[in-house]
CSV table of C-alpha atoms and ligand atoms in Angstrom, one decimal:
chain,number,residue,atom,x,y,z
W,15,MET,CA,0.0,0.0,0.0
W,16,SER,CA,1.2,3.5,-0.8
W,17,ASP,CA,2.0,5.8,2.1
W,18,LYS,CA,-0.2,8.7,1.1
W,19,ALA,CA,-3.6,9.6,-0.3
W,20,ILE,CA,-4.0,12.0,-3.2
W,21,LEU,CA,-6.9,14.5,-3.3
W,22,GLU,CA,-7.7,16.5,-6.4
W,23,LEU,CA,-9.7,19.6,-5.8
W,24,ASN,CA,-10.3,22.4,-8.3
W,25,GLY,CA,-7.6,21.1,-10.5
W,26,GLU,CA,-5.0,21.1,-7.7
W,27,ARG,CA,-3.4,18.0,-6.2
W,28,PHE,CA,-2.9,17.6,-2.5
W,29,GLU,CA,-1.2,14.8,-0.6
W,30,PHE,CA,-2.1,13.4,2.8
W,31,PRO,CA,-0.2,10.8,4.8
W,32,LEU,CA,-1.7,7.5,5.9
W,33,VAL,CA,-1.7,6.2,9.4
W,34,ILE,CA,-1.7,2.4,9.8
W,35,GLY,CA,-2.8,0.9,13.0
W,36,THR,CA,-1.2,-2.2,14.6
W,37,GLU,CA,-4.2,-4.3,13.2
W,38,ASN,CA,-3.6,-2.7,9.8
W,39,GLU,CA,-6.6,-0.4,9.8
W,40,VAL,CA,-5.9,2.5,7.5
W,41,ALA,CA,-6.7,6.2,8.1
W,42,ILE,CA,-6.0,9.2,5.9
W,43,ASP,CA,-4.5,11.9,8.1
W,44,ILE,CA,-6.4,15.1,7.1
W,45,LYS,CA,-5.2,17.3,10.0
W,46,THR,CA,-3.9,19.8,7.4
W,47,LEU,CA,-6.9,19.5,5.0
W,48,ARG,CA,-8.5,22.8,5.7
W,49,ALA,CA,-5.3,24.7,5.9
W,50,GLN,CA,-4.1,23.3,2.6
W,51,THR,CA,-7.4,23.3,0.6
W,52,GLY,CA,-9.9,25.5,2.5
W,53,ALA,CA,-12.3,22.5,2.5
W,54,VAL,CA,-13.5,20.3,5.4
W,55,THR,CA,-14.9,16.8,5.4
W,56,LEU,CA,-18.6,16.1,6.0
W,57,ASP,CA,-19.4,13.0,7.9
W,58,PRO,CA,-22.5,13.3,10.1
W,59,GLY,CA,-22.5,10.5,12.7
W,60,TYR,CA,-18.7,10.3,12.2
W,61,LYS,CA,-18.9,6.8,10.8
W,62,ASN,CA,-15.9,7.4,8.6
W,63,THR,CA,-14.0,9.6,11.0
W,64,GLY,CA,-11.3,8.4,13.4
W,65,SER,CA,-11.4,10.9,16.2
W,66,CYS,CA,-8.2,9.6,17.9
W,67,GLU,CA,-5.5,7.0,17.9
W,68,SER,CA,-6.1,4.6,20.8
W,69,SER,CA,-4.3,1.6,22.2
W,70,ILE,CA,-7.1,0.5,24.5
W,71,THR,CA,-9.7,-1.6,22.6
W,72,PHE,CA,-9.7,-3.3,19.2
W,73,LEU,CA,-12.9,-4.3,17.5
W,74,ASN,CA,-13.5,-6.0,14.2
W,75,GLY,CA,-17.2,-6.0,13.4
W,76,GLU,CA,-16.9,-8.3,10.3
W,77,LYS,CA,-15.0,-11.0,12.2
W,78,GLY,CA,-16.8,-10.5,15.5
W,79,GLU,CA,-13.6,-9.8,17.4
W,80,LEU,CA,-13.3,-7.6,20.6
W,81,ARG,CA,-10.1,-7.2,22.5
W,82,TYR,CA,-9.0,-5.1,25.4
W,83,ARG,CA,-5.3,-4.2,25.4
W,84,GLY,CA,-4.8,-7.2,23.1
W,85,TYR,CA,-6.6,-9.8,25.2
W,86,SER,CA,-9.7,-11.3,23.6
W,87,ILE,CA,-13.0,-10.8,25.3
W,88,ASP,CA,-13.5,-14.6,25.6
W,89,ASP,CA,-10.2,-15.0,27.4
W,90,LEU,CA,-11.0,-12.2,29.8
W,91,ALA,CA,-14.6,-13.3,30.5
W,92,GLU,CA,-13.4,-16.8,31.2
W,93,ASN,CA,-10.2,-16.1,33.2
W,94,ALA,CA,-10.3,-12.6,34.7
W,95,SER,CA,-12.3,-10.6,37.2
W,96,PHE,CA,-13.9,-7.3,36.5
W,97,ILE,CA,-11.4,-5.5,38.7
W,98,GLN,CA,-8.5,-7.2,36.9
W,99,THR,CA,-10.1,-6.1,33.6
W,100,ALA,CA,-10.6,-2.6,34.9
W,101,TYR,CA,-6.9,-2.4,35.9
W,102,LEU,CA,-5.9,-3.7,32.5
W,103,LEU,CA,-8.0,-1.2,30.6
W,104,ILE,CA,-7.0,1.8,32.7
W,105,PHE,CA,-3.3,1.1,33.2
W,106,GLY,CA,-2.6,-1.0,30.1
W,107,GLU,CA,-1.2,-4.2,31.6
W,108,PHE,CA,-2.8,-7.1,33.4
W,109,PRO,CA,-2.1,-6.5,37.2
W,110,THR,CA,0.4,-8.6,39.1
W,111,SER,CA,-1.0,-10.1,42.3
W,112,GLU,CA,0.6,-7.2,44.3
W,113,GLN,CA,-0.8,-4.5,42.0
W,114,LEU,CA,-4.2,-6.2,42.2
W,115,ALA,CA,-4.2,-6.4,46.0
W,116,LYS,CA,-3.3,-2.7,46.2
W,117,PHE,CA,-5.9,-1.7,43.6
W,118,GLU,CA,-8.6,-3.5,45.5
W,119,ALA,CA,-7.6,-2.2,48.9
W,120,ASP,CA,-7.4,1.4,47.5
W,121,ILE,CA,-10.8,1.1,45.9
W,122,LYS,CA,-12.2,-0.2,49.2
W,123,ALA,CA,-10.6,2.8,51.0
W,124,HIS,CA,-12.7,5.1,48.7
W,125,SER,CA,-15.9,3.1,48.9
W,126,GLU,CA,-17.9,5.7,50.8
W,127,VAL,CA,-19.7,8.8,49.8
W,128,ASP,CA,-20.6,12.0,51.7
W,129,SER,CA,-23.9,11.5,53.4
W,130,ARG,CA,-25.1,14.8,51.7
W,131,LEU,CA,-24.7,13.1,48.4
W,132,LEU,CA,-27.1,10.4,49.5
W,133,GLN,CA,-29.5,13.2,50.6
W,134,ILE,CA,-29.4,14.4,47.0
W,135,VAL,CA,-30.4,11.0,45.8
W,136,ASP,CA,-33.2,11.0,48.4
W,137,SER,CA,-34.6,14.3,47.2
W,138,PHE,CA,-35.4,12.8,43.7
W,139,PRO,CA,-38.9,11.6,43.2
W,140,ASN,CA,-39.2,7.8,43.3
W,141,SER,CA,-40.4,8.0,39.7
W,142,ALA,CA,-37.1,9.5,38.6
W,143,HIS,CA,-35.2,7.5,36.0
W,144,PRO,CA,-32.1,6.1,37.7
W,145,MET,CA,-29.9,7.2,34.7
W,146,GLY,CA,-30.9,10.8,35.5
W,147,ILE,CA,-30.1,10.2,39.2
W,148,LEU,CA,-26.8,8.6,38.4
W,149,SER,CA,-25.7,11.3,35.9
W,150,SER,CA,-26.6,14.1,38.5
W,151,VAL,CA,-24.9,12.6,41.5
W,152,THR,CA,-21.8,11.6,39.5
W,153,SER,CA,-21.4,15.2,38.5
W,154,ALA,CA,-22.1,16.2,42.1
W,155,LEU,CA,-19.2,14.0,43.3
W,156,LEU,CA,-16.9,16.8,42.4
W,157,ALA,CA,-18.6,19.2,44.8
W,158,PHE,CA,-17.8,16.8,47.7
W,159,ASN,CA,-14.3,15.8,46.3
W,160,PRO,CA,-13.1,19.1,44.9
W,161,SER,CA,-9.3,18.5,44.7
W,162,SER,CA,-8.3,18.8,41.0
W,163,VAL,CA,-6.3,16.1,39.3
W,164,ASP,CA,-2.8,16.9,38.0
W,165,VAL,CA,-3.0,14.7,34.9
W,166,ASP,CA,0.8,14.7,34.7
W,167,SER,CA,1.1,13.1,38.1
W,168,ASP,CA,0.7,9.3,38.1
W,169,GLU,CA,-0.2,9.4,41.8
W,170,ASP,CA,-3.0,12.0,41.2
W,171,MET,CA,-4.3,10.0,38.3
W,172,TYR,CA,-4.3,6.8,40.3
W,173,LYS,CA,-6.1,8.4,43.2
W,174,ALA,CA,-8.8,9.8,40.9
W,175,VAL,CA,-9.3,6.3,39.4
W,176,VAL,CA,-9.6,4.4,42.7
W,177,SER,CA,-11.9,7.1,44.0
W,178,ILE,CA,-14.5,6.9,41.3
W,179,MET,CA,-14.2,3.1,41.1
W,180,GLY,CA,-15.0,3.0,44.8
W,181,LYS,CA,-17.8,5.5,44.8
W,182,PHE,CA,-19.7,4.7,41.6
W,183,PRO,CA,-21.2,1.3,42.7
W,184,ILE,CA,-22.6,3.0,45.8
W,185,LEU,CA,-24.4,5.5,43.7
W,186,VAL,CA,-25.6,2.8,41.3
W,187,ALA,CA,-26.9,0.7,44.2
W,188,TYR,CA,-28.5,3.6,45.9
W,189,ALA,CA,-30.3,4.7,42.7
W,190,GLN,CA,-31.9,1.2,42.6
W,191,ARG,CA,-32.9,1.3,46.3
W,192,LYS,CA,-34.3,4.8,45.8
W,193,ILE,CA,-36.6,3.8,42.9
W,194,THR,CA,-37.7,0.6,44.7
W,195,ASN,CA,-38.3,2.5,48.0
W,196,GLN,CA,-35.7,0.6,50.0
W,197,SER,CA,-33.3,2.0,52.5
W,198,TYR,CA,-29.5,2.5,51.8
W,199,VAL,CA,-27.1,-0.4,52.5
W,200,ALA,CA,-23.5,0.7,53.2
W,201,SER,CA,-20.5,-0.7,51.3
W,202,ASP,CA,-19.0,-3.7,53.1
W,203,SER,CA,-15.1,-3.8,52.9
W,204,ASN,CA,-15.1,-7.6,53.7
W,205,LEU,CA,-16.6,-8.3,50.3
W,206,ASP,CA,-15.0,-8.3,46.9
W,207,TYR,CA,-16.1,-5.7,44.3
W,208,ILE,CA,-18.9,-7.7,42.7
W,209,GLU,CA,-20.2,-9.3,46.0
W,210,ASN,CA,-20.3,-5.8,47.5
W,211,ILE,CA,-22.4,-4.6,44.6
W,212,CYS,CA,-24.8,-7.5,45.1
W,213,SER,CA,-25.0,-6.8,48.8
W,214,MET,CA,-25.6,-3.1,48.3
W,215,MET,CA,-28.3,-3.7,45.6
W,216,PHE,CA,-30.1,-6.8,46.9
W,217,LYS,CA,-29.7,-7.0,50.7
W,218,SER,CA,-32.9,-6.7,52.7
W,219,SER,CA,-32.3,-4.4,55.6
W,220,GLY,CA,-31.9,-6.3,58.9
W,221,GLU,CA,-31.3,-9.6,57.2
W,222,PRO,CA,-27.9,-11.2,56.3
W,223,TYR,CA,-27.3,-11.3,52.5
W,224,VAL,CA,-26.4,-14.7,51.2
W,225,GLN,CA,-24.2,-14.4,48.0
W,226,ASN,CA,-25.2,-16.6,45.1
W,227,PRO,CA,-22.0,-17.6,43.2
W,228,VAL,CA,-23.8,-18.1,39.9
W,229,ILE,CA,-25.1,-14.5,40.1
W,230,VAL,CA,-21.7,-13.1,41.2
W,231,ALA,CA,-20.0,-15.0,38.2
W,232,ALA,CA,-22.7,-13.8,35.7
W,233,LEU,CA,-22.4,-10.2,36.9
W,234,ASN,CA,-18.6,-10.4,36.7
W,235,LYS,CA,-18.9,-11.5,33.1
W,236,LEU,CA,-21.6,-9.0,32.2
W,237,LEU,CA,-19.5,-6.1,33.5
W,238,ILE,CA,-16.4,-7.3,31.7
W,239,LEU,CA,-18.3,-7.6,28.4
W,240,HIS,CA,-19.5,-4.0,28.8
W,241,ALA,CA,-16.3,-2.5,30.0
W,242,ASP,CA,-15.2,-0.9,26.8
W,243,HIS,CA,-16.2,-0.7,23.1
W,244,GLU,CA,-13.9,1.9,21.6
W,245,GLN,CA,-15.2,5.2,20.2
W,246,ASN,CA,-19.0,4.7,20.6
W,247,CYS,CA,-21.4,7.6,21.5
W,248,SER,CA,-20.9,7.7,25.3
W,249,THR,CA,-17.1,7.1,25.1
W,250,SER,CA,-16.7,9.8,22.5
W,251,THR,CA,-18.7,12.1,24.7
W,252,VAL,CA,-16.4,11.4,27.7
W,253,ARG,CA,-13.4,12.1,25.5
W,254,ILE,CA,-14.8,15.3,24.0
W,255,VAL,CA,-16.1,16.7,27.3
W,256,GLY,CA,-12.7,15.8,28.9
W,257,SER,CA,-10.9,17.5,26.0
W,258,SER,CA,-12.1,20.9,27.4
W,259,HIS,CA,-10.2,19.9,30.6
W,260,ALA,CA,-13.4,19.3,32.4
W,261,GLY,CA,-12.7,16.8,35.2
W,262,LEU,CA,-13.2,13.1,35.4
W,263,TYR,CA,-16.5,13.2,37.3
W,264,ALA,CA,-18.0,15.8,34.9
W,265,SER,CA,-16.8,13.8,31.8
W,266,ILE,CA,-18.2,10.5,33.2
W,267,SER,CA,-21.5,12.2,34.1
W,268,ALA,CA,-21.8,13.4,30.4
W,269,GLY,CA,-21.0,9.8,29.3
W,270,ILE,CA,-23.9,8.5,31.4
W,271,SER,CA,-26.3,11.0,29.8
W,272,ALA,CA,-25.1,9.8,26.3
W,273,LEU,CA,-25.5,6.2,27.3
W,274,TRP,CA,-29.1,6.8,28.5
W,275,GLY,CA,-30.6,7.0,25.0
W,276,PRO,CA,-32.5,4.0,23.5
W,277,LEU,CA,-30.2,3.9,20.5
W,278,HIS,CA,-27.2,3.2,22.8
W,279,GLY,CA,-27.3,1.8,26.3
W,280,GLY,CA,-31.1,2.0,26.5
W,281,ALA,CA,-31.5,-0.9,24.1
W,282,ASN,CA,-31.5,-3.5,26.9
W,283,GLN,CA,-34.4,-1.8,28.5
W,284,ALA,CA,-36.1,-1.6,25.1
W,285,VAL,CA,-35.8,-5.4,24.8
W,286,LEU,CA,-37.7,-6.1,28.0
W,287,GLU,CA,-40.3,-3.5,27.2
W,288,MET,CA,-40.8,-5.3,23.9
W,289,LEU,CA,-41.1,-8.7,25.6
W,290,GLN,CA,-43.6,-7.2,28.0
W,291,ALA,CA,-45.7,-5.8,25.2
W,292,ILE,CA,-45.7,-9.2,23.4
W,293,SER,CA,-46.8,-10.8,26.7
W,294,ASP,CA,-49.6,-8.2,27.2
W,295,ASP,CA,-50.8,-8.9,23.7
W,296,GLY,CA,-51.2,-12.7,24.4
W,297,GLY,CA,-47.6,-13.9,24.0
W,298,ASP,CA,-47.9,-14.9,20.4
W,299,THR,CA,-44.2,-14.8,19.3
W,300,LYS,CA,-45.1,-16.0,15.7
W,301,LYS,CA,-47.2,-12.9,15.2
W,302,TYR,CA,-44.3,-10.6,16.2
W,303,MET,CA,-41.8,-12.6,14.1
W,304,ALA,CA,-44.1,-11.9,11.1
W,305,LYS,CA,-44.4,-8.2,12.1
W,306,ALA,CA,-40.5,-8.0,12.3
W,307,LYS,CA,-40.3,-9.4,8.7
W,308,ASP,CA,-43.0,-7.3,7.3
W,309,LYS,CA,-41.5,-4.3,5.4
W,310,ASN,CA,-44.6,-2.3,5.8
W,311,ASP,CA,-44.5,-2.6,9.6
W,312,PRO,CA,-41.9,-0.5,11.5
W,313,PHE,CA,-41.7,-3.1,14.2
W,314,ARG,CA,-38.2,-4.6,14.7
W,315,LEU,CA,-37.1,-7.4,17.1
W,316,MET,CA,-35.3,-5.4,19.8
W,317,GLY,CA,-32.1,-7.1,20.8
W,318,PHE,CA,-31.4,-8.5,17.3
W,319,GLY,CA,-28.8,-7.2,14.9
W,320,HIS,CA,-25.9,-4.9,15.5
W,321,ARG,CA,-24.6,-1.9,13.7
W,322,VAL,CA,-20.9,-2.9,14.0
W,323,TYR,CA,-21.0,-6.7,14.4
W,324,LYS,CA,-22.2,-8.1,11.1
W,325,ASN,CA,-21.7,-11.8,11.7
W,326,PHE,CA,-22.1,-12.3,15.4
W,327,ASP,CA,-21.6,-10.3,18.6
W,328,PRO,CA,-18.8,-12.0,20.4
W,329,ARG,CA,-20.2,-10.8,23.7
W,330,ALA,CA,-23.6,-12.3,23.0
W,331,ARG,CA,-22.1,-15.8,22.7
W,332,ILE,CA,-20.5,-15.5,26.1
W,333,ILE,CA,-23.5,-14.0,27.8
W,334,LYS,CA,-25.9,-16.5,26.4
W,335,LYS,CA,-24.1,-19.2,28.3
W,336,ALA,CA,-24.3,-17.1,31.5
W,337,ALA,CA,-28.0,-16.4,30.9
W,338,ASP,CA,-28.7,-20.2,30.6
W,339,GLU,CA,-26.7,-20.8,33.8
W,340,VAL,CA,-28.5,-18.1,35.8
W,341,LEU,CA,-32.0,-19.2,34.6
W,342,ALA,CA,-31.2,-22.8,35.4
W,343,ASP,CA,-29.8,-22.0,38.9
W,344,LEU,CA,-32.6,-19.6,39.9
W,345,GLY,CA,-35.2,-21.9,38.4
W,346,VAL,CA,-37.3,-18.8,37.7
W,347,SER,CA,-40.6,-19.3,36.1
W,348,ASP,CA,-41.4,-16.1,34.2
W,349,PRO,CA,-43.6,-15.8,31.1
W,350,ILE,CA,-41.5,-12.9,29.8
W,351,LEU,CA,-38.4,-15.1,29.9
W,352,ASP,CA,-40.3,-17.9,28.1
W,353,ILE,CA,-41.2,-15.4,25.3
W,354,ALA,CA,-37.5,-14.4,25.1
W,355,LYS,CA,-36.4,-18.0,24.7
W,356,GLY,CA,-39.2,-18.6,22.1
W,357,LEU,CA,-38.2,-15.6,20.0
W,358,GLU,CA,-34.5,-16.5,20.2
W,359,LYS,CA,-35.2,-20.1,19.0
W,360,GLU,CA,-37.6,-18.9,16.2
W,361,ALA,CA,-35.2,-16.2,15.0
W,362,LEU,CA,-32.2,-18.4,14.9
W,363,GLU,CA,-34.1,-20.9,12.7
W,364,ASP,CA,-35.8,-18.3,10.5
W,365,GLN,CA,-34.5,-17.7,7.0
W,366,TYR,CA,-35.1,-13.9,7.1
W,367,PHE,CA,-32.9,-13.6,10.2
W,368,VAL,CA,-30.3,-16.1,9.0
W,369,ASP,CA,-30.0,-14.4,5.6
W,370,ARG,CA,-29.5,-11.0,7.2
W,371,LYS,CA,-27.2,-12.4,9.8
W,372,LEU,CA,-29.4,-11.0,12.5
W,373,TYR,CA,-28.5,-12.7,15.8
W,374,PRO,CA,-29.4,-11.8,19.4
W,375,ASN,CA,-27.0,-9.1,20.6
W,376,VAL,CA,-25.5,-8.6,24.0
W,377,ASP,CA,-28.5,-6.5,25.1
W,378,PHE,CA,-30.9,-9.3,24.4
W,379,TYR,CA,-29.3,-11.6,26.9
W,380,SER,CA,-28.2,-9.0,29.5
W,381,GLY,CA,-31.8,-7.9,29.9
W,382,ILE,CA,-32.8,-11.5,30.4
W,383,ILE,CA,-30.2,-12.0,33.1
W,384,TYR,CA,-30.9,-8.7,34.9
W,385,ARG,CA,-34.6,-9.5,35.0
W,386,ALA,CA,-33.9,-13.0,36.4
W,387,MET,CA,-31.8,-11.3,39.1
W,388,GLY,CA,-34.7,-9.2,40.1
W,389,ILE,CA,-33.2,-5.9,38.8
W,390,PRO,CA,-35.9,-3.4,37.7
W,391,VAL,CA,-36.0,-2.7,34.0
W,392,GLU,CA,-35.1,1.0,34.4
W,393,MET,CA,-31.8,-0.1,36.1
W,394,PHE,CA,-30.6,-2.1,33.1
W,395,THR,CA,-28.9,0.9,31.5
W,396,VAL,CA,-27.4,1.8,34.9
W,397,MET,CA,-25.9,-1.7,35.0
W,398,PHE,CA,-24.4,-1.0,31.5
W,399,ALA,CA,-22.9,2.2,32.9
W,400,LEU,CA,-21.4,0.3,35.9
W,401,GLY,CA,-19.7,-2.0,33.5
W,402,ARG,CA,-18.6,0.8,31.1
W,403,LEU,CA,-17.0,2.9,33.9
W,404,PRO,CA,-13.4,1.5,33.5
W,405,GLY,CA,-13.6,2.0,29.7
W,406,TRP,CA,-14.7,5.6,30.2
W,407,ILE,CA,-11.9,6.2,32.7
W,408,ALA,CA,-9.3,4.6,30.5
W,409,GLN,CA,-10.4,6.7,27.5
W,410,TRP,CA,-10.4,9.9,29.5
W,411,LYS,CA,-7.0,9.1,31.0
W,412,GLU,CA,-5.5,8.3,27.5
W,413,MET,CA,-7.0,11.5,26.0
W,414,ARG,CA,-5.6,13.7,28.8
W,415,SER,CA,-2.2,11.8,28.9
W,416,ARG,CA,-1.7,12.3,25.2
W,417,LYS,CA,-2.5,16.0,25.5
W,418,GLU,CA,-5.2,15.8,22.8
W,419,PRO,CA,-6.5,19.1,21.6
W,420,ILE,CA,-10.0,20.3,22.5
W,421,GLY,CA,-12.7,18.6,20.3
W,422,ARG,CA,-14.1,21.2,18.0
W,423,PRO,CA,-15.7,19.9,14.8
W,424,ARG,CA,-16.5,22.1,11.8
W,425,GLN,CA,-19.8,22.4,10.0
W,426,ILE,CA,-21.1,23.4,6.6
W,427,TYR,CA,-23.5,26.2,7.1
W,428,THR,CA,-26.7,25.8,5.0
W,429,GLY,CA,-28.9,28.6,6.5
W,430,ASP,CA,-29.7,32.0,5.1
W,431,THR,CA,-27.0,34.3,3.9
W,432,LEU,CA,-26.9,37.8,5.3
W,433,ARG,CA,-30.3,39.3,5.7
W,434,LYS,CA,-31.6,42.8,6.8
W,435,LEU,CA,-34.3,43.4,9.3
N,1270,LIG,N1,-35.7,-7.0,13.3
N,1270,LIG,C1,-36.1,-7.2,12.1
N,1270,LIG,N2,-35.4,-6.9,11.0
N,1270,LIG,C2,-34.2,-6.3,11.2
N,1270,LIG,C3,-33.7,-6.1,12.4
N,1270,LIG,C4,-34.5,-6.4,13.6
N,1270,LIG,N3,-34.0,-6.2,14.8
N,1270,LIG,N4,-32.5,-5.5,12.3
N,1270,LIG,C5,-32.2,-5.4,11.0
N,1270,LIG,N5,-33.3,-5.8,10.3
N,1270,LIG,C6,-33.3,-6.0,8.8
N,1270,LIG,C7,-33.5,-4.6,8.2
N,1270,LIG,O1,-34.9,-4.4,8.0
N,1270,LIG,C8,-32.8,-4.8,6.9
N,1270,LIG,O2,-33.6,-5.6,6.1
N,1270,LIG,P1,-33.5,-5.4,4.4
N,1270,LIG,O3,-32.1,-5.6,4.1
N,1270,LIG,O4,-34.5,-6.4,3.9
N,1270,LIG,O5,-33.9,-4.0,4.2
N,1270,LIG,C9,-31.6,-5.6,7.3
N,1270,LIG,O6,-32.0,-6.4,8.4
N,1270,LIG,C10,-30.4,-4.8,7.6
N,1270,LIG,O7,-30.7,-3.9,8.6
N,1270,LIG,P2,-30.1,-2.5,8.8
N,1270,LIG,O8,-31.0,-1.6,9.4
N,1270,LIG,O9,-29.4,-2.1,7.5
N,1270,LIG,O10,-28.9,-2.8,9.8
N,1270,LIG,P3,-28.2,-1.7,10.6
N,1270,LIG,O11,-26.8,-2.2,10.8
N,1270,LIG,O12,-28.4,-0.4,10.1
N,1270,LIG,O13,-29.0,-1.7,12.0
N,1270,LIG,C11,-29.5,-2.2,14.2
N,1270,LIG,C12,-28.5,-2.3,13.2
N,1270,LIG,C13,-29.9,-0.7,14.4
N,1270,LIG,C14,-28.9,-2.6,15.6
N,1270,LIG,C15,-30.8,-3.0,13.9
N,1270,LIG,O14,-30.4,-4.3,13.7
N,1270,LIG,C16,-31.9,-2.8,14.9
N,1270,LIG,O15,-32.7,-1.9,14.8
N,1270,LIG,N6,-31.9,-3.8,15.9
N,1270,LIG,C17,-32.9,-3.7,17.0
N,1270,LIG,C18,-32.5,-2.6,18.0
N,1270,LIG,C19,-31.4,-3.1,18.9
N,1270,LIG,O16,-31.3,-4.2,19.4
N,1270,LIG,N7,-30.4,-2.2,19.1
N,1270,LIG,C20,-29.3,-2.5,20.0
N,1270,LIG,C21,-28.0,-2.8,19.3
N,1270,LIG,S1,-26.8,-3.3,20.4
N,1270,LIG,C22,-26.1,-1.9,21.0
N,1270,LIG,O17,-26.3,-0.8,20.5
N,1270,LIG,C23,-25.2,-2.1,22.2
């Protein structure tokens, strides 16, 4: 391959260098395009635009590959804990046992939040969406932890990381307890990260909480699978907000708002809402399969297909197994889950879905697991945020460490030219 791209514009020839990634992805470096030619590129949705160089996550949608720092998602889901994966994403290397022990202890040391922050959660109406609560109180964390982070200091960066890793699950758990009208359960430093999340979310007050290893293992996998997905909407938001040198809490808070939408993290909630609607309509899955295939009907099977993964979603394969294990262990009898299983079977055997390579995606199975665990449907996207936290931190840290410039896209103005009143 040549090492440059040639552009011809108004009879003039311009040369732009190529950037080749370690997995041989090719980019045309147009940093000097406007200065050289006076023109800009137009790419709404940025589907052809690399916004940064990154060494965190590699994704190949055609081949169904996802790797964090070079390790395959299958390897990590099978052999690593969420905290090991978080360390890997944020600091670039799999932790040694000493690094891991210190990381876990330091996170535990930060696993508390100012009681006034909990009062802020309390002052929301019970009907508030927990993503709105989470975004607000994550931003509010700064008010109660105002020391600024010197991004050139490894120590400062490390402190910021363990602080948000410790505090975030508390906010997540309290958002759930708020919307389900339950009192707050404090973090327990005798438990590991995932067990502590389960205890804070599910413990009935006054009663001991018995951990279920199947649920702990499934949650560990789910959080690993969601931990990063390169430059998606929420991650790009975190990077662009951080590029103005807004702090980590503010940047993560913005990422939570971006994740909230049904076209992004809200898809797992949409899956369960669809299953509920099918159930309310008599549970006839065949009728809804026919609707999904009917070109005159806007209905789509939520949780099927993926914009990037065109053959299969590697995360879905892993999580399907975990879903089967959780359902078998809990022995839940739930008509909604029966509908999900029915749709999954019918779609996998249906020529329309086979021809278009439409497979259940990670959101299809994550919603099923969360429902079986007894997590309210509004919390599903919050659980996605809990998993995505290390990815957002890693991307923010990388962007600040590389001293990336402030994000400032251009536009092509199409409004009125100068008018007079
Ligand atoms: N149900 C029925 N038909 C579908 C579905 C579906 N879920 N998804 C795609 N198709 C069909 C389309 O109608 C189209 O058919 P055609 O070729 O006969 O016109 C074909 O499959 C290709 O579909 P596109 O829309 O071109 O695929 P695209 O890549 O643009 O969309 C998307 C991907 C948005 C995820 C789509 O599959 C969809 O709407 N799925 C349901 C929503 C969902 O689950 N979203 C979450 C994705 S996971 C995530 O974001 C983390």
